[in-house]
PDB file of C-alpha atoms in Angstrom:
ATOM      1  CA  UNK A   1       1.742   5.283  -6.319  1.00 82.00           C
ATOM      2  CA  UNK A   2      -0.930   4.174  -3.293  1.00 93.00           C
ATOM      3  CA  UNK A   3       1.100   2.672  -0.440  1.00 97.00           C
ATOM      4  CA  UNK A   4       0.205   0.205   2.176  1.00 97.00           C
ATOM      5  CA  UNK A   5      -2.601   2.064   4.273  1.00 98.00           C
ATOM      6  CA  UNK A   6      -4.383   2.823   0.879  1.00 98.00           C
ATOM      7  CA  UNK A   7      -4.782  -0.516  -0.236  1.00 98.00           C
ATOM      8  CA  UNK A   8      -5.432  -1.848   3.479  1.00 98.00           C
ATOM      9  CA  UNK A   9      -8.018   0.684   3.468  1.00 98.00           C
ATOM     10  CA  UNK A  10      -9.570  -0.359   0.219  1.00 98.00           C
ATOM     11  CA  UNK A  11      -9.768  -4.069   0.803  1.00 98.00           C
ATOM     12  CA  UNK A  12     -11.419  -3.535   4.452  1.00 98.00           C
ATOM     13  CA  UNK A  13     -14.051  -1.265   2.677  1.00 98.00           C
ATOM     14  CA  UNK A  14     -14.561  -3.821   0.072  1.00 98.00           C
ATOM     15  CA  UNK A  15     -14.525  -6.781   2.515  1.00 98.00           C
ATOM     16  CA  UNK A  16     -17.360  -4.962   4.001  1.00 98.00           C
ATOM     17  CA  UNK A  17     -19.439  -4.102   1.647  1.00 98.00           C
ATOM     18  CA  UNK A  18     -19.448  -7.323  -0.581  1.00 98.00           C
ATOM     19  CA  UNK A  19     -17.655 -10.133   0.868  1.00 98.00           C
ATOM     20  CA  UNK A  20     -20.143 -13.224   1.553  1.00 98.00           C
ATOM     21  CA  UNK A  21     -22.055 -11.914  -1.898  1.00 98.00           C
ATOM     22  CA  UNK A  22     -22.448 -13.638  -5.210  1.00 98.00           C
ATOM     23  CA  UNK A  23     -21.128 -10.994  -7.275  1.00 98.00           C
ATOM     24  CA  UNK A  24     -22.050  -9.815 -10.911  1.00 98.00           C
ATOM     25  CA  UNK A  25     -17.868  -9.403 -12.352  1.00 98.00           C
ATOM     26  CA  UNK A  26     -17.724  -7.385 -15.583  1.00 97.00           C
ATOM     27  CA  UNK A  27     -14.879  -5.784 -17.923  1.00 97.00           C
ATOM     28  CA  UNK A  28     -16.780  -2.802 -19.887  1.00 96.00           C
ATOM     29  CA  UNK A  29     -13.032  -2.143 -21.008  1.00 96.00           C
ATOM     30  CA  UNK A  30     -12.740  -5.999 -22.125  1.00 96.00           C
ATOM     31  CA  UNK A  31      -9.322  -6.309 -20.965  1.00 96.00           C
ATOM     32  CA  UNK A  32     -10.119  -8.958 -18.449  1.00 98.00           C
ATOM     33  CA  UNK A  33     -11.416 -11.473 -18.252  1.00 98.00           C
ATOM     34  CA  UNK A  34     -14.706 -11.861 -15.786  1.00 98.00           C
ATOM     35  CA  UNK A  35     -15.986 -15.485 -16.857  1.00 97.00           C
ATOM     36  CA  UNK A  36     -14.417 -17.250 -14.229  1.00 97.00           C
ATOM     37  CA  UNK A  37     -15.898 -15.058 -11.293  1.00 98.00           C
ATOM     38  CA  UNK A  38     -19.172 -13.660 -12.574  1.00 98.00           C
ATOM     39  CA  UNK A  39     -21.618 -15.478 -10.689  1.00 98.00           C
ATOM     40  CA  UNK A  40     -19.384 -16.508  -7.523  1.00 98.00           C
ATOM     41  CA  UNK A  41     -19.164 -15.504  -4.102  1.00 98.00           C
ATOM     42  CA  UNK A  42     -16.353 -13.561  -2.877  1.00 98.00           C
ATOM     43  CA  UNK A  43     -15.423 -14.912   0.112  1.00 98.00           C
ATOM     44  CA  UNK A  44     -12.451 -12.095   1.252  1.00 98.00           C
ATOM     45  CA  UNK A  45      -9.953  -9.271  -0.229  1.00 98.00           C
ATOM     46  CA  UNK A  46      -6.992  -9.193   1.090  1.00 98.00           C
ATOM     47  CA  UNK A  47      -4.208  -6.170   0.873  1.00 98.00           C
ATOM     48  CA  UNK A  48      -0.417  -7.608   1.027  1.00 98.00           C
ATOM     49  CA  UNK A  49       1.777  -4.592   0.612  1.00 98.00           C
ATOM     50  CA  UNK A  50       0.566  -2.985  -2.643  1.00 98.00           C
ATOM     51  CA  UNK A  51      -0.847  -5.639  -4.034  1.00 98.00           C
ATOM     52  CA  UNK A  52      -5.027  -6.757  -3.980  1.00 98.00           C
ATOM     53  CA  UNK A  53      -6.303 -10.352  -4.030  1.00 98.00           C
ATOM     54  CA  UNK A  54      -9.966 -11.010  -4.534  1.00 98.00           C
ATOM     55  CA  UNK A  55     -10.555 -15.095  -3.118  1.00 98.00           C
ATOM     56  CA  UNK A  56     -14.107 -16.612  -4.859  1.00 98.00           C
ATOM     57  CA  UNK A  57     -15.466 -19.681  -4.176  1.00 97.00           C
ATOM     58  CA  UNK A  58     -14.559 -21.945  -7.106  1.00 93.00           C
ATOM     59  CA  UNK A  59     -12.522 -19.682  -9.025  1.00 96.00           C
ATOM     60  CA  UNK A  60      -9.039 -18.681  -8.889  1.00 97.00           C
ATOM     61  CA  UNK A  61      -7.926 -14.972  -7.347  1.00 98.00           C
ATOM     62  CA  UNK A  62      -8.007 -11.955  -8.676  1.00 98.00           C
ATOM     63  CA  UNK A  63      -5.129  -9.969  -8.657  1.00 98.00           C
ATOM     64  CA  UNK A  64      -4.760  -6.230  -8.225  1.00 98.00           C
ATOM     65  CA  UNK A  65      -1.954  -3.910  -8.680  1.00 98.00           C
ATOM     66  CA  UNK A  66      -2.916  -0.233  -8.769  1.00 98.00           C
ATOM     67  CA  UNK A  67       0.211   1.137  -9.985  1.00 97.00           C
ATOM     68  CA  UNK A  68       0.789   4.716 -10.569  1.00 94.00           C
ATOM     69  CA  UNK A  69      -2.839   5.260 -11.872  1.00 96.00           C
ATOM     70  CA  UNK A  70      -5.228   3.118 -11.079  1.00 97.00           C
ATOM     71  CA  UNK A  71      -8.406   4.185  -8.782  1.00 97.00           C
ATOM     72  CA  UNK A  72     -11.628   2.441  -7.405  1.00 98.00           C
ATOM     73  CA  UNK A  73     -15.018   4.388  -7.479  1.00 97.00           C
ATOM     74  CA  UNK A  74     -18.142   3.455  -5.657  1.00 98.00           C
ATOM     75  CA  UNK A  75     -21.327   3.594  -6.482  1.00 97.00           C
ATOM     76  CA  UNK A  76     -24.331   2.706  -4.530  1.00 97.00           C
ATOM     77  CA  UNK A  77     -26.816   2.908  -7.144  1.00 97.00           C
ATOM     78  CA  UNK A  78     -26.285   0.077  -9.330  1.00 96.00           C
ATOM     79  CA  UNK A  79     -28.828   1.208 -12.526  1.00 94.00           C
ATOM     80  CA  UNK A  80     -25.482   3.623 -12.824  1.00 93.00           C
ATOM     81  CA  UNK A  81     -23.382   2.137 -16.593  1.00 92.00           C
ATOM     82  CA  UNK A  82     -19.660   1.506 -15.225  1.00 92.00           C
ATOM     83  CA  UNK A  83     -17.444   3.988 -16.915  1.00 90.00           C
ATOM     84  CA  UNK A  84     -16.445   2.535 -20.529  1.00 87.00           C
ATOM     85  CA  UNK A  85     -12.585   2.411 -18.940  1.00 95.00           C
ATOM     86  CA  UNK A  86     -13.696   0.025 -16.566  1.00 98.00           C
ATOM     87  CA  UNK A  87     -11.155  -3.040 -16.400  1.00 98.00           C
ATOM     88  CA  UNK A  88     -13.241  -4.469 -13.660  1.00 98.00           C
ATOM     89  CA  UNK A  89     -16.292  -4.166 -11.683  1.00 98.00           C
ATOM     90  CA  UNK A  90     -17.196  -5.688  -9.021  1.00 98.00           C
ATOM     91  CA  UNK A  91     -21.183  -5.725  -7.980  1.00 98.00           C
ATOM     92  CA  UNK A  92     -22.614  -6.447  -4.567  1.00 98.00           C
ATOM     93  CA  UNK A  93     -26.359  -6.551  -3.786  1.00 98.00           C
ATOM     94  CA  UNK A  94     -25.924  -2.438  -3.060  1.00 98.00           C
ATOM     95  CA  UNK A  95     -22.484  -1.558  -4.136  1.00 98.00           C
ATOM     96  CA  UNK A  96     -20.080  -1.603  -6.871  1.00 98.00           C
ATOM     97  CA  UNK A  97     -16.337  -1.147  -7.586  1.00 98.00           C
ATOM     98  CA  UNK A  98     -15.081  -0.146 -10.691  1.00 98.00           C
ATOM     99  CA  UNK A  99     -11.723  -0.352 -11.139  1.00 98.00           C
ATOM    100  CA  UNK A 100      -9.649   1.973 -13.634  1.00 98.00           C
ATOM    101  CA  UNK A 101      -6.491   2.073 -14.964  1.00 98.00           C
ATOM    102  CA  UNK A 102      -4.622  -0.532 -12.777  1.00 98.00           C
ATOM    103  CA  UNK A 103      -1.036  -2.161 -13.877  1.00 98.00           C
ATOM    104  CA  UNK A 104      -2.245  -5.168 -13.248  1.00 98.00           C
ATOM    105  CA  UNK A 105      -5.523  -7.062 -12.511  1.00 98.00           C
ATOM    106  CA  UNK A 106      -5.133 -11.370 -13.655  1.00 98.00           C
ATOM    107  CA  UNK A 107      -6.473 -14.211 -12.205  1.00 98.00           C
ATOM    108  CA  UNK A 108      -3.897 -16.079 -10.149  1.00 98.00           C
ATOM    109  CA  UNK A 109      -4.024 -19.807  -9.554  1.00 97.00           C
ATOM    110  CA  UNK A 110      -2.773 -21.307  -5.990  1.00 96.00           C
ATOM    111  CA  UNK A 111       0.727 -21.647  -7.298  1.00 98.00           C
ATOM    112  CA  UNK A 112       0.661 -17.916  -8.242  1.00 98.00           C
ATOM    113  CA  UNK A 113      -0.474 -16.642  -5.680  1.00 97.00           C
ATOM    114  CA  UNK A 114       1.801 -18.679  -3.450  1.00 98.00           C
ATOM    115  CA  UNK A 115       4.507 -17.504  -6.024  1.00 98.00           C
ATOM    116  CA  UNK A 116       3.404 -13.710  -5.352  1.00 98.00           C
ATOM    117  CA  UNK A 117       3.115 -13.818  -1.835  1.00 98.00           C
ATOM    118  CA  UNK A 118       7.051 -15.379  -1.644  1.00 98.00           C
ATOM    119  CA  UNK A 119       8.289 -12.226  -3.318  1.00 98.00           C
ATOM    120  CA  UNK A 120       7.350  -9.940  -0.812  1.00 98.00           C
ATOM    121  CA  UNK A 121       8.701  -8.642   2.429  1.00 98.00           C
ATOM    122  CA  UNK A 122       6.997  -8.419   5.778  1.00 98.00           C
ATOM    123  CA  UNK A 123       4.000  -5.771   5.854  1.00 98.00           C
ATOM    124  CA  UNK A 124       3.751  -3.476   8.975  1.00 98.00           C
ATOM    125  CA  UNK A 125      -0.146  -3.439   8.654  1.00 98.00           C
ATOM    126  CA  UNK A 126      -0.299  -7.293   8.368  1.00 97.00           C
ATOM    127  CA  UNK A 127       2.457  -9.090  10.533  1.00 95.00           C
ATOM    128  CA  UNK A 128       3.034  -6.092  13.238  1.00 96.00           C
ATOM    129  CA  UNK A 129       5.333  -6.318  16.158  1.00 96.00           C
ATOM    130  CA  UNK A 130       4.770 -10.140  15.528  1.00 97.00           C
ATOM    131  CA  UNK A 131       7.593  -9.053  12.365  1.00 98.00           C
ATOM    132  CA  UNK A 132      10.355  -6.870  14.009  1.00 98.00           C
ATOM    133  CA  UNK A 133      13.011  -9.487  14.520  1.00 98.00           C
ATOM    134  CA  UNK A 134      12.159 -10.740  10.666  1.00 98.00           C
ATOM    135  CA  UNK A 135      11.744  -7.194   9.481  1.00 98.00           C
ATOM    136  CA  UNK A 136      15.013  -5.517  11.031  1.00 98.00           C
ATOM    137  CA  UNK A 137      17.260  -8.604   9.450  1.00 98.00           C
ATOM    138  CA  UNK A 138      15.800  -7.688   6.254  1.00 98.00           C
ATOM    139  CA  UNK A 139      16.378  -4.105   6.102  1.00 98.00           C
ATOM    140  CA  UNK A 140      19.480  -4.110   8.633  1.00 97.00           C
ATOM    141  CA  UNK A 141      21.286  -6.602   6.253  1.00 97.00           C
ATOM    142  CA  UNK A 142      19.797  -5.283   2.985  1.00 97.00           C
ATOM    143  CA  UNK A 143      22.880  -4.049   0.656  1.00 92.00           C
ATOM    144  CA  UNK A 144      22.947  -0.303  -0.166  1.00 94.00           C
ATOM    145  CA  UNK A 145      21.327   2.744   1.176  1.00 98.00           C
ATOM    146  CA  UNK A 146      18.396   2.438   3.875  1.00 98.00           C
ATOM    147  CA  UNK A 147      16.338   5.126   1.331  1.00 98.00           C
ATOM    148  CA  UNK A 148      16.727   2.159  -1.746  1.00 98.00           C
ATOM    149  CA  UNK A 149      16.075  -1.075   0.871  1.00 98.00           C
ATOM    150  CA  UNK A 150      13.204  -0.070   2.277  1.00 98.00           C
ATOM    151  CA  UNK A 151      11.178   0.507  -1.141  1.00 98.00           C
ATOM    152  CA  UNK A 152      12.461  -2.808  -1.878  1.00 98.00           C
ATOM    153  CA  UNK A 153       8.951  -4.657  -1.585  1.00 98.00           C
ATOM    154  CA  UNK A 154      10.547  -7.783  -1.356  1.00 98.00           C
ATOM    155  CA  UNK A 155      12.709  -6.229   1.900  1.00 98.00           C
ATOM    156  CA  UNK A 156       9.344  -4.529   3.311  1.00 98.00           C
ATOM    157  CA  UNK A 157       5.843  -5.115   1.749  1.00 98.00           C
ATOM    158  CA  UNK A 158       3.974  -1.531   1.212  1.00 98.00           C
ATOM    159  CA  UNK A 159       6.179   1.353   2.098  1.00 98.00           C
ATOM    160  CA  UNK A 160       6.312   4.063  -0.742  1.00 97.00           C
ATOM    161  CA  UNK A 161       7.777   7.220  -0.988  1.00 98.00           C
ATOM    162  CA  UNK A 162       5.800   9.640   1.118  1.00 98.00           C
ATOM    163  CA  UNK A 163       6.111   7.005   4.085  1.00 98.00           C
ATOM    164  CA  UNK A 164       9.811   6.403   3.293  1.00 98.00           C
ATOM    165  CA  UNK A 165      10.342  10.592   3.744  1.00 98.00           C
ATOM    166  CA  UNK A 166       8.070  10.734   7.195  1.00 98.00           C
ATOM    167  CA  UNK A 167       9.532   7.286   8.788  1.00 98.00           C
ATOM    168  CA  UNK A 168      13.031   8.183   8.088  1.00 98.00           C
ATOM    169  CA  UNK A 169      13.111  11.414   9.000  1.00 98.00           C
ATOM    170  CA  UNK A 170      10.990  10.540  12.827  1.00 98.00           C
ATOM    171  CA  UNK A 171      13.999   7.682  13.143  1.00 98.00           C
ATOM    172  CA  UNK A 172      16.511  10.376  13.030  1.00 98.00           C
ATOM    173  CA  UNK A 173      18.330   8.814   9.802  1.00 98.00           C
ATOM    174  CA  UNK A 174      19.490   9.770   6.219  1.00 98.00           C
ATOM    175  CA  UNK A 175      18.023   7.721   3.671  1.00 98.00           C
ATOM    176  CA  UNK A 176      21.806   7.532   1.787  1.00 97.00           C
ATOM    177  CA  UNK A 177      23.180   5.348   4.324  1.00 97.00           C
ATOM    178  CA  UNK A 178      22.955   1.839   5.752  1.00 97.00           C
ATOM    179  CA  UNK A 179      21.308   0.749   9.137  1.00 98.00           C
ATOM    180  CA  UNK A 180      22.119  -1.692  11.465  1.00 97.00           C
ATOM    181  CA  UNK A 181      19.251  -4.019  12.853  1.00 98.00           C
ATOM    182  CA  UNK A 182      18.730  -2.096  15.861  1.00 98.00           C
ATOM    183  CA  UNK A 183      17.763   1.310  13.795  1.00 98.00           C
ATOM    184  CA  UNK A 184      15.795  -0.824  11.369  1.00 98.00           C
ATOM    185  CA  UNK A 185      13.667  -2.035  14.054  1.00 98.00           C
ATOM    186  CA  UNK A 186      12.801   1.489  15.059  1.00 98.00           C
ATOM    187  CA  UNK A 187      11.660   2.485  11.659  1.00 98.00           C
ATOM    188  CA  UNK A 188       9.467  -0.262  11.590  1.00 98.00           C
ATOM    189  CA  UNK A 189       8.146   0.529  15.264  1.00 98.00           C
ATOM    190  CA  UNK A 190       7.111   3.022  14.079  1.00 98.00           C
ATOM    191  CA  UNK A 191       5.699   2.191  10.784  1.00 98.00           C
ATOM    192  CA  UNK A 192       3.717  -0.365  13.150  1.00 98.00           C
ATOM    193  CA  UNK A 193       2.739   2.266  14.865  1.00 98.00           C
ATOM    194  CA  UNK A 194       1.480   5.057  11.938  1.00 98.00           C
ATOM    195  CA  UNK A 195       0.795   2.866   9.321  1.00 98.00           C
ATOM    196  CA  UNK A 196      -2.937   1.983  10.808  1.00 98.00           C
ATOM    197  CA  UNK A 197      -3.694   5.746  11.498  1.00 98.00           C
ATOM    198  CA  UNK A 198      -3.005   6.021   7.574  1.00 98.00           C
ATOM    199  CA  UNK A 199      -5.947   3.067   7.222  1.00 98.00           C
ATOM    200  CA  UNK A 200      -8.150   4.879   8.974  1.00 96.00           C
ATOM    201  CA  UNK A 201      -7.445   8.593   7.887  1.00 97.00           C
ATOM    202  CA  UNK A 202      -6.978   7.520   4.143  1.00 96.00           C
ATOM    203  CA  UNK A 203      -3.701   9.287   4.335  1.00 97.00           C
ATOM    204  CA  UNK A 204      -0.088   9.571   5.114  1.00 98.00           C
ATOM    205  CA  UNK A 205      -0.481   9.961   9.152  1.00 98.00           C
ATOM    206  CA  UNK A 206       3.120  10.682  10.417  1.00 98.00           C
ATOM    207  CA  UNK A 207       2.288  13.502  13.224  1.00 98.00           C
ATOM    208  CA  UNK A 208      -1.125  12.161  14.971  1.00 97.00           C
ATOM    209  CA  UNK A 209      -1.525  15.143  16.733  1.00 97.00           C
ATOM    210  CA  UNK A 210      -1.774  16.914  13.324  1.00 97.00           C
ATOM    211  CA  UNK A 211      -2.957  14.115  10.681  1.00 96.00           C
ATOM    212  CA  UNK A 212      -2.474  17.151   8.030  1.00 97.00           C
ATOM    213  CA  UNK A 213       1.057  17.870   8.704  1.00 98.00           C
ATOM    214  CA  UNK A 214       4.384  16.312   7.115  1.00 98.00           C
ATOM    215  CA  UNK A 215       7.701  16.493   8.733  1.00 98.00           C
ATOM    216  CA  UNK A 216       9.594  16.657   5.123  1.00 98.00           C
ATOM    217  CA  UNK A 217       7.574  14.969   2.391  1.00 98.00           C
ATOM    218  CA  UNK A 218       6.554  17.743  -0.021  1.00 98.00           C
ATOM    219  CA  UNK A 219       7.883  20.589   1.626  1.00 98.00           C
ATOM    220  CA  UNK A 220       9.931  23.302   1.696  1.00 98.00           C
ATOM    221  CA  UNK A 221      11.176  23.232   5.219  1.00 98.00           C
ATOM    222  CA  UNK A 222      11.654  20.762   8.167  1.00 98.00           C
ATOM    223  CA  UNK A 223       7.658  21.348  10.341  1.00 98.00           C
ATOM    224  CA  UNK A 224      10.053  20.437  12.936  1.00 98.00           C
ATOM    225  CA  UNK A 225      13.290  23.120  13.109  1.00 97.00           C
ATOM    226  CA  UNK A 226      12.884  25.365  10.134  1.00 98.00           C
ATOM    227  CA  UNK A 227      15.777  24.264   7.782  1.00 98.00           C
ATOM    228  CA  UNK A 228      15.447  23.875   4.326  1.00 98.00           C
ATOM    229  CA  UNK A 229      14.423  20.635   3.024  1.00 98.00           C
ATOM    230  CA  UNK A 230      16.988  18.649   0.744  1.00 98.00           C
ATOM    231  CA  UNK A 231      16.109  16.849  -2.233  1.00 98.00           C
ATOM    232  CA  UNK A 232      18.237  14.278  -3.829  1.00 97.00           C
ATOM    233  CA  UNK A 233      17.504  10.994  -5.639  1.00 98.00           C
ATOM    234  CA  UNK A 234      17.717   7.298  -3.538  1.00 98.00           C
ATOM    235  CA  UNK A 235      16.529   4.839  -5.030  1.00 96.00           C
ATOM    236  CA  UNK A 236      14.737   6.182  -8.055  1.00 96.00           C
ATOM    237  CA  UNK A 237      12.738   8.132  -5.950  1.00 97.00           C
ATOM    238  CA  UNK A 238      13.329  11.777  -5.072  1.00 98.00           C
ATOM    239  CA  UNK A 239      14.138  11.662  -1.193  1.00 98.00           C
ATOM    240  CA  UNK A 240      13.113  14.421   1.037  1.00 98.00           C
ATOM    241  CA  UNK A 241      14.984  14.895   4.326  1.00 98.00           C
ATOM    242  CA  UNK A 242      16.233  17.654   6.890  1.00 98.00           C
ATOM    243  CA  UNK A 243      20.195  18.237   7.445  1.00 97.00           C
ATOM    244  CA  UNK A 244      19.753  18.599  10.809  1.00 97.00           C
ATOM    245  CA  UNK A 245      17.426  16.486  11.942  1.00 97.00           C
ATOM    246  CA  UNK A 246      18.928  13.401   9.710  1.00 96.00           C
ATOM    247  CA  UNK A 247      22.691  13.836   9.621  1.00 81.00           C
TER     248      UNK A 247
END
């Protein structure tokens, strides 16, 4: 599933490229409904964790979850037919978004939105160091293990499972046990700090001296002392750490 730096990244290159626009809003799929914003001017997208909203003038939002499958393509040449799977496409004055295959994309009122934004936790790429204090109660008080708390989205907004791996493992701790506030506010120092690198490279960035490289995620041994990498599930989620490295 896309984590925090991919949808950050896809609402700043959507921002630019048709924010300020009237935009033509279709559904070639027909499972949304693009009445209420064909025509209007988008005035912003905003990413809040994993989540997408589209703000028009005089229309509600637009919601976006991408889930597990969903994907945006661009096109620059607009005579281009949107893919039949399209569930919505978005049309500058030069560029289009098609979106496929999303969980979700609804129009939210105000109350909705306000409803949506409620549920979720603090977002490293949105609040920052501004968060820590807010951030470390949450996941330094959250019940169970730190690897099940921190996917919580409604402990911390955005983090996934590739991010949990790489921020666990540089903050020296297993994700089967609990934290105290003080170790929860180094994970998110450094999410703070790697998260943006992940904007801007359009992937996980845990090592920026080598954007390529994971510590643990996806591999066989620890890129840092050799030993085999241990798998085990936390949280629903297959956790990947190093025995030495995270004791």
């Amino acid at each position: 599933m896309p984590e925090a730096h991919s949808l950050h990244r896809h609402a700043r290159d959507q921002r630019a490229a048709l924010a300020g626009q009237v935009l033509s809003v279709s559904s070639p799929q027909g499972r949304f409904d693009a009445t209420p914003f064909d025509g209007h001017r988008l005035v912003d997208v905003q990413a809040h964790g994993k989540h997408l909203l589209y703000s028009f003038e005089q229309a509600p939002d637009v919601h976006v979850h991408l889930g597990m499958k969903g994907i945006f393509l661009r096109t620059e040449d607009l005579s281009l037919p949107p893919r039949a799977g399209t569930r919505m496409r978005l049309a500058g004055e030069t560029t289009a978004f098609s979106l496929i295959a999303p969980s979700r994309c609804e129009a939210l009122d105000a109350a909705a939105r306000a409803e949506l934004l409620a549920s979720l936790g603090p977002d490293p790429l949105r609040e920052g160091a501004a968060a820590r204090e807010e951030a470390a109660r949450r996941l330094g008080t959250a019940r169970g293990a730190v690897g099940a708390a921190v996917l919580d989205q409604s402990v911390w907004a955005g983090i996934g499972n590739a991010w949990r791996a790489e921020l666990l493992f540089l903050a020296g701790i297993d994700p089967g046990r609990r934290v105290d506030e003080a170790e929860a506010g180094r994970v998110w120092d450094l999410a703070v700090e790697l998260l943006p690198l992940g904007v801007d490279a359009g992937q996980v960035v845990s090592d920026p001296t080598a954007p390529d490289e994971r510590w643990v995620y996806k591999r066989e041994t620890c890129r840092r002392c050799g030993s085999p990498v241990g798998t085990r599930t936390v949280g629903g989620r297959t956790a990947y750490t190093c025995p030495v490295d995270q004791r």
